[in-house]
XYZ file of C-alpha atoms in Angstrom:
469
model
C 0.000 0.000 0.000
C 2.746 2.440 0.962
C 4.788 1.424 -2.040
C 1.836 2.085 -4.364
C 1.238 5.553 -2.842
C 4.864 6.560 -3.319
C 4.829 5.534 -6.963
C 1.679 7.557 -7.594
C 3.282 10.612 -5.944
C 6.437 10.267 -8.048
C 4.399 10.056 -11.245
C 2.186 13.082 -10.373
C 3.305 16.398 -12.211
C 0.554 18.707 -10.979
C 2.770 20.659 -8.450
C 5.964 21.036 -10.507
C 5.454 24.712 -11.361
C 4.972 25.697 -7.764
C 8.044 23.812 -6.681
C 10.212 25.270 -9.462
C 8.896 28.769 -8.713
C 9.720 28.382 -5.056
C 13.202 27.169 -5.846
C 13.863 30.091 -8.299
C 12.637 32.774 -5.948
C 15.888 32.815 -4.002
C 18.287 33.573 -6.909
C 15.715 35.885 -8.542
C 15.374 38.010 -5.439
C 19.167 38.003 -5.075
C 19.689 39.163 -8.676
C 16.961 41.810 -8.523
C 18.332 43.185 -5.278
C 21.868 43.239 -6.568
C 20.789 44.918 -9.838
C 18.810 47.584 -8.004
C 21.596 48.399 -5.558
C 24.229 48.368 -8.305
C 22.139 50.706 -10.496
C 21.620 53.098 -7.590
C 25.353 52.998 -6.836
C 26.183 53.855 -10.480
C 23.789 56.784 -10.343
C 25.460 58.030 -7.176
C 28.854 57.734 -8.869
C 27.678 59.827 -11.827
C 26.462 62.521 -9.442
C 29.676 62.427 -7.449
C 31.744 62.592 -10.659
C 29.830 65.742 -11.602
C 30.635 67.169 -8.173
C 34.315 66.351 -8.681
C 34.247 68.038 -12.125
C 32.718 71.186 -10.634
C 35.240 71.218 -7.797
C 38.222 70.823 -10.115
C 37.026 73.596 -12.460
C 36.310 75.897 -9.497
C 39.875 75.466 -8.308
C 41.365 76.697 -11.618
C 39.188 79.786 -12.067
C 41.193 82.992 -12.710
C 40.745 84.112 -9.087
C 42.141 80.789 -7.859
C 45.049 80.808 -10.320
C 46.336 83.976 -8.682
C 46.069 82.368 -5.223
C 49.487 81.191 -4.035
C 48.151 79.678 -0.789
C 47.252 76.109 -1.757
C 45.191 75.614 1.399
C 42.733 78.218 0.089
C 42.560 76.455 -3.273
C 41.962 73.087 -1.593
C 39.293 74.546 0.681
C 37.488 76.004 -2.337
C 37.486 72.669 -4.169
C 36.354 70.804 -1.055
C 33.508 73.271 -0.425
C 32.203 73.004 -3.998
C 32.400 69.204 -3.851
C 30.637 69.021 -0.486
C 27.786 71.237 -1.690
C 27.067 68.894 -4.597
C 27.973 65.577 -2.954
C 25.465 65.685 -0.077
C 23.285 63.031 -1.695
C 20.617 60.779 -0.151
C 21.565 57.124 -0.123
C 25.177 57.621 0.947
C 26.413 56.368 4.289
C 28.220 59.723 4.728
C 29.211 62.763 2.664
C 32.609 61.804 1.212
C 35.654 63.985 1.816
C 37.601 64.451 -1.418
C 41.335 64.344 -1.839
C 42.531 67.459 -3.685
C 45.937 67.367 -5.359
C 47.528 70.569 -6.731
C 50.461 70.617 -9.132
C 51.887 73.984 -10.289
C 54.276 74.316 -13.205
C 55.032 77.899 -14.174
C 51.731 79.539 -15.120
C 49.976 76.170 -15.415
C 48.059 74.564 -12.571
C 46.622 71.042 -12.536
C 43.945 70.087 -10.001
C 42.841 66.507 -9.317
C 39.814 65.851 -7.115
C 39.312 62.206 -6.145
C 36.832 60.567 -3.786
C 35.658 57.270 -2.336
C 32.054 56.911 -1.124
C 29.716 54.219 0.224
C 26.299 53.803 -1.402
C 23.791 52.315 1.040
C 22.269 49.036 -0.169
C 18.518 48.463 -0.035
C 19.012 44.691 0.241
C 21.960 44.319 2.582
C 20.890 40.848 3.628
C 20.810 39.623 0.040
C 24.256 40.978 -0.828
C 25.727 40.295 2.533
C 26.972 43.891 2.992
C 25.478 47.199 4.048
C 27.083 49.452 1.372
C 28.484 49.375 -2.129
C 31.741 51.301 -2.639
C 32.012 53.827 -5.496
C 35.029 55.951 -6.429
C 36.081 58.453 -9.071
C 38.197 61.488 -9.877
C 38.329 64.587 -12.082
C 41.343 66.530 -13.335
C 41.288 70.117 -14.612
C 44.141 72.146 -15.997
C 44.458 75.869 -16.659
C 47.072 78.494 -17.230
C 46.778 81.861 -15.578
C 46.986 84.857 -17.869
C 50.612 86.015 -17.981
C 52.025 89.500 -17.647
C 52.753 90.661 -21.194
C 54.503 93.387 -23.147
C 52.806 94.189 -26.462
C 54.679 95.789 -29.354
C 52.076 97.116 -31.800
C 53.339 97.419 -35.384
C 50.919 99.278 -37.636
C 51.433 99.505 -41.389
C 51.258 103.166 -42.503
C 52.565 102.665 -46.065
C 50.730 104.169 -49.053
C 48.773 100.964 -49.646
C 47.039 101.490 -46.295
C 45.422 104.479 -47.971
C 43.138 102.156 -49.943
C 39.465 102.956 -49.460
C 37.885 101.220 -46.498
C 35.053 99.696 -48.548
C 34.442 98.835 -52.186
C 32.488 102.096 -52.454
C 35.351 104.090 -50.940
C 37.785 102.450 -53.360
C 35.630 103.382 -56.340
C 35.141 106.955 -55.126
C 38.826 107.386 -54.384
C 40.027 106.303 -57.817
C 37.366 108.448 -59.483
C 38.398 111.512 -57.501
C 42.143 111.105 -57.993
C 42.430 109.879 -61.581
C 43.236 112.601 -64.147
C 41.428 110.616 -66.821
C 38.166 111.203 -64.964
C 38.546 114.933 -64.277
C 40.860 117.798 -65.189
C 44.372 116.524 -65.799
C 45.930 119.052 -63.453
C 43.813 118.110 -60.431
C 45.874 115.194 -59.163
C 47.785 112.105 -60.141
C 45.999 108.788 -60.519
C 46.551 106.869 -57.295
C 44.197 104.171 -56.030
C 46.436 103.890 -52.984
C 45.653 107.463 -51.902
C 49.316 108.457 -52.116
C 50.059 111.325 -49.726
C 51.982 113.477 -52.203
C 53.847 116.480 -50.832
C 55.245 117.808 -54.129
C 52.183 117.903 -56.357
C 53.631 120.519 -58.692
C 56.395 118.124 -59.720
C 53.776 116.059 -61.588
C 51.751 119.036 -62.727
C 48.984 118.396 -60.223
C 47.309 120.798 -57.823
C 45.850 118.641 -55.039
C 47.337 116.149 -52.612
C 45.597 112.796 -53.068
C 45.120 112.283 -49.339
C 43.603 115.760 -49.126
C 41.189 114.777 -51.888
C 40.104 111.725 -49.884
C 39.563 113.860 -46.786
C 37.656 116.542 -48.696
C 35.266 113.912 -50.066
C 34.696 112.072 -46.756
C 36.296 108.905 -48.102
C 37.232 106.512 -45.293
C 40.609 104.857 -45.755
C 41.902 101.565 -44.431
C 44.367 103.369 -42.141
C 41.397 105.160 -40.556
C 39.857 101.818 -39.590
C 43.189 100.596 -38.223
C 43.595 103.767 -36.169
C 40.085 103.337 -34.745
C 40.913 99.740 -33.849
C 44.122 100.679 -32.022
C 42.235 103.478 -30.254
C 39.700 100.953 -28.951
C 42.530 98.697 -27.842
C 44.379 101.375 -25.863
C 41.984 104.225 -25.109
C 38.228 103.632 -25.177
C 36.089 100.498 -24.921
C 32.563 100.817 -23.595
C 31.823 97.088 -23.302
C 34.229 96.018 -20.569
C 32.362 93.458 -18.407
C 34.052 94.772 -15.261
C 32.723 98.072 -13.975
C 34.975 100.906 -12.929
C 37.687 100.213 -15.531
C 38.753 103.158 -17.665
C 40.659 102.853 -20.903
C 40.549 100.355 -23.735
C 40.429 96.618 -24.225
C 43.957 96.228 -22.861
C 43.171 97.942 -19.553
C 39.935 95.960 -19.252
C 41.638 92.599 -19.781
C 44.405 93.569 -17.378
C 41.794 94.116 -14.664
C 39.869 90.938 -15.497
C 42.979 88.754 -15.619
C 44.748 90.462 -12.696
C 47.820 90.947 -14.881
C 50.168 93.749 -15.860
C 50.265 94.778 -19.507
C 52.555 97.283 -21.171
C 52.408 98.542 -24.727
C 54.736 100.083 -27.283
C 53.381 101.726 -30.426
C 55.151 101.815 -33.788
C 54.287 102.378 -37.417
C 56.365 101.149 -40.316
C 56.886 101.914 -43.981
C 60.434 102.154 -45.321
C 61.618 101.747 -41.736
C 60.324 101.471 -38.180
C 58.797 104.661 -36.730
C 58.558 104.938 -32.945
C 55.439 106.603 -31.551
C 55.700 105.302 -27.958
C 58.358 103.248 -26.215
C 57.191 100.412 -23.957
C 54.989 102.029 -21.325
C 51.524 101.774 -19.807
C 48.647 101.249 -22.255
C 47.275 104.662 -21.315
C 50.488 106.529 -22.143
C 50.911 104.563 -25.369
C 47.286 105.331 -26.235
C 48.021 109.061 -26.087
C 50.064 108.597 -29.286
C 47.362 106.875 -31.346
C 46.419 110.105 -33.109
C 49.967 110.257 -34.489
C 49.319 107.216 -36.706
C 49.265 108.718 -40.187
C 49.755 107.717 -43.795
C 53.342 107.842 -45.048
C 54.014 110.949 -47.179
C 55.287 110.503 -50.754
C 57.347 113.245 -52.380
C 55.595 112.780 -55.710
C 54.284 110.007 -57.910
C 56.962 107.310 -58.417
C 59.167 108.834 -55.731
C 59.593 108.558 -51.961
C 62.602 110.848 -51.490
C 62.922 114.375 -52.959
C 65.808 113.711 -55.310
C 66.117 114.540 -58.984
C 66.704 110.928 -60.058
C 64.055 109.242 -57.930
C 62.365 106.462 -59.942
C 60.397 104.453 -57.399
C 57.795 104.916 -54.690
C 58.428 101.765 -52.703
C 57.273 102.167 -49.122
C 56.750 98.905 -47.232
C 59.519 96.910 -45.594
C 57.642 94.572 -43.239
C 60.559 92.207 -42.712
C 62.820 95.179 -41.982
C 60.381 96.470 -39.370
C 60.238 93.040 -37.751
C 64.046 92.929 -37.638
C 64.158 96.361 -36.008
C 61.579 95.419 -33.372
C 63.399 92.138 -32.731
C 66.529 94.161 -31.926
C 64.527 96.178 -29.396
C 62.657 93.393 -27.615
C 64.269 91.608 -24.646
C 64.279 87.872 -24.068
C 60.807 86.941 -22.802
C 60.069 85.453 -19.403
C 57.150 83.307 -18.299
C 55.042 86.278 -17.245
C 54.546 85.099 -13.664
C 54.775 87.261 -10.565
C 57.638 85.164 -9.227
C 60.734 87.056 -8.153
C 63.153 87.534 -11.047
C 60.647 86.558 -13.744
C 59.860 88.942 -16.620
C 56.782 89.403 -18.844
C 56.089 87.479 -21.984
C 56.801 89.447 -25.178
C 54.287 89.756 -28.030
C 54.571 91.388 -31.459
C 51.175 92.579 -32.738
C 51.458 93.062 -36.516
C 48.677 94.884 -38.406
C 49.322 94.921 -42.147
C 48.087 94.144 -45.645
C 51.012 91.767 -45.977
C 52.603 93.070 -49.191
C 56.213 94.240 -49.115
C 57.323 96.995 -51.481
C 61.033 97.611 -51.037
C 64.423 97.668 -52.687
C 65.904 94.186 -52.608
C 68.760 92.765 -54.654
C 67.500 89.254 -53.917
C 63.876 89.743 -54.975
C 62.806 86.861 -57.239
C 60.295 88.987 -59.169
C 61.627 92.539 -59.220
C 59.109 95.083 -60.467
C 61.894 97.157 -62.006
C 65.109 95.257 -62.676
C 67.042 98.520 -62.960
C 66.535 99.460 -59.312
C 65.520 96.087 -57.767
C 62.143 97.316 -56.569
C 60.404 94.311 -55.056
C 56.668 93.802 -54.451
C 55.925 90.458 -52.845
C 54.158 88.760 -49.909
C 55.995 88.988 -46.600
C 59.227 87.004 -46.397
C 58.661 84.994 -43.186
C 62.347 84.383 -42.365
C 62.415 87.082 -39.679
C 59.144 85.772 -38.225
C 60.844 82.451 -37.602
C 63.830 84.191 -35.993
C 61.543 86.068 -33.598
C 59.461 83.029 -32.663
C 62.602 80.984 -32.056
C 63.437 83.456 -29.263
C 60.172 82.530 -27.533
C 58.433 85.749 -28.606
C 54.829 85.372 -29.762
C 53.585 86.997 -32.977
C 49.922 87.945 -33.478
C 48.915 89.000 -37.000
C 45.843 90.938 -38.118
C 45.672 90.759 -41.911
C 43.735 93.616 -43.488
C 42.897 91.907 -46.778
C 43.110 93.553 -50.160
C 40.056 94.124 -52.318
C 40.559 94.519 -56.039
C 40.923 98.180 -56.900
C 37.950 98.616 -59.221
C 36.508 101.998 -60.155
C 33.494 103.272 -62.045
C 34.852 106.197 -64.057
C 32.731 109.071 -65.260
C 32.479 107.257 -68.569
C 30.456 104.513 -66.852
C 33.002 101.880 -67.900
C 34.302 99.696 -65.106
C 38.065 99.781 -64.836
C 40.617 98.065 -62.611
C 43.734 99.670 -61.236
C 46.396 98.446 -63.667
C 49.285 98.497 -61.219
C 47.393 96.455 -58.652
C 46.284 93.919 -61.239
C 49.821 93.513 -62.626
C 51.801 93.242 -59.398
C 49.496 92.432 -56.476
C 46.430 90.558 -57.695
C 48.402 87.389 -58.526
C 49.251 87.008 -54.821
C 45.569 87.291 -53.901
C 44.478 84.308 -55.946
C 42.298 82.318 -55.728
C 41.071 84.759 -53.068
C 42.463 87.255 -50.586
C 41.573 84.791 -47.839
C 43.596 81.922 -49.308
C 46.231 83.517 -51.568
C 49.977 83.677 -50.981
C 49.723 86.901 -48.978
C 47.364 85.270 -46.485
C 49.383 82.056 -46.381
C 52.632 83.872 -45.548
C 51.042 86.005 -42.844
C 49.431 82.976 -41.224
C 52.800 81.226 -41.320
C 54.373 84.278 -39.661
C 51.890 84.220 -36.763
C 52.238 82.003 -33.726
C 49.735 79.104 -33.763
C 46.205 80.358 -33.196
C 47.192 84.044 -33.234
C 46.133 84.955 -36.789
C 43.020 86.749 -37.973
C 42.030 88.282 -41.293
C 39.469 90.949 -42.077
C 38.363 92.390 -45.407
C 37.967 96.057 -46.195
C 34.576 97.166 -44.977
C 34.477 94.626 -42.164
C 34.928 95.644 -38.549
C 38.684 95.852 -37.979
C 38.092 97.087 -34.411
C 36.193 93.909 -33.505
C 38.825 91.742 -35.202
C 41.702 93.393 -33.312
C 39.793 93.165 -30.017
C 39.015 89.474 -30.493
C 42.598 88.685 -31.452
C 43.978 90.534 -28.426
C 41.592 88.781 -26.027
C 42.597 85.436 -27.506
C 46.287 86.199 -26.945
C 45.751 87.544 -23.416
C 43.164 85.170 -21.977
C 43.714 82.196 -19.718
C 42.052 78.849 -20.422
C 40.615 76.101 -18.250
C 39.584 72.618 -19.317
C 38.758 69.222 -17.909
C 41.360 66.724 -19.019
C 39.907 63.682 -17.242
């Protein structure tokens, strides 16, 4: 009887599902509990990583970069982390470890932490908490003290009209073919002629431009330098007088000095290295180079050329003036970084026996894009070069006849270096090669040169901060 009952029980399958379900409940509950606690721990780690990121970035802000007391920097990072790390579900608010490494102007901050995420199923996992850990690293360089040497092109070509309309008006007003022959000499470059009678003319070409309210490229450059050194109304810090340079000095807690030069045949000193304010007092002395008469730059009887732009020569002269740069820190014995700020149209017009394409073989007049050899020499000394390229526009006029005409000299000797465009031609390529990496900007006639110069200066002067891990 008993044997028969046992056999019937063994053959009966009616309760299998219940038994299997009961047996699987234990690992299922274990896996669900572990998954839930692990997911919650991962979420806590993401939040704590964000807190570490914020703490690391806070410790390399400009105000912190100027702080030499590392205990203050650590306290700042710890406070930011604590404010964001006070999360529910942690056994305690973790205390981060803040590591600070300074190297010159650069500072690297690492914020690391270890925390315990409270488990909801401690009995299942056999432990009360799940450990999570992470770190964040941020690096920044404080803005250095800098000396800026501003080199502004004042050669005749900077007398080109500021816009296409100004160019057209200028050629129309100065070309004898379009008015009385004795009025002036044809000069799309607004040559500032001081001996008009020599050519049979009666009016200085620059005077004609002024009398007709024609804005020249040198006017835009002068306005840009004025904004840099004298007047800028958009400084984000209140109470700062002066230009962009004074504003950035206050924002970055740095010391800037400026020297102001123009160049044509040679370097012309307007202000030795001094405060931006004192240098700014000389901005009004930026003026177009005078030309004795058409095809002449010196008042001699056998003058046959009106070359007037030696960019490489100006760079050599300024290189002789500039001292060896330092790191720009406030450490005892350190000196400022040195920066050349070159504002030019990039075309040299000089006497050179080695010119590959001399305009006049008889006197070796050379018109060509900037020879970058001296740029390399300057940069090899550790001096930075920032370049603002004021691009050429084709000199096209609408004469009184209504026939469109291009300036023949420009088309013969300059236009080939502007191809396929002023943005990508050989002039632009050489100037970009001359500039230190990232410190090059171009702007066409008619565009806002003041904004371009401001943006380029801020880029050179600003500090940077970034998360690297």
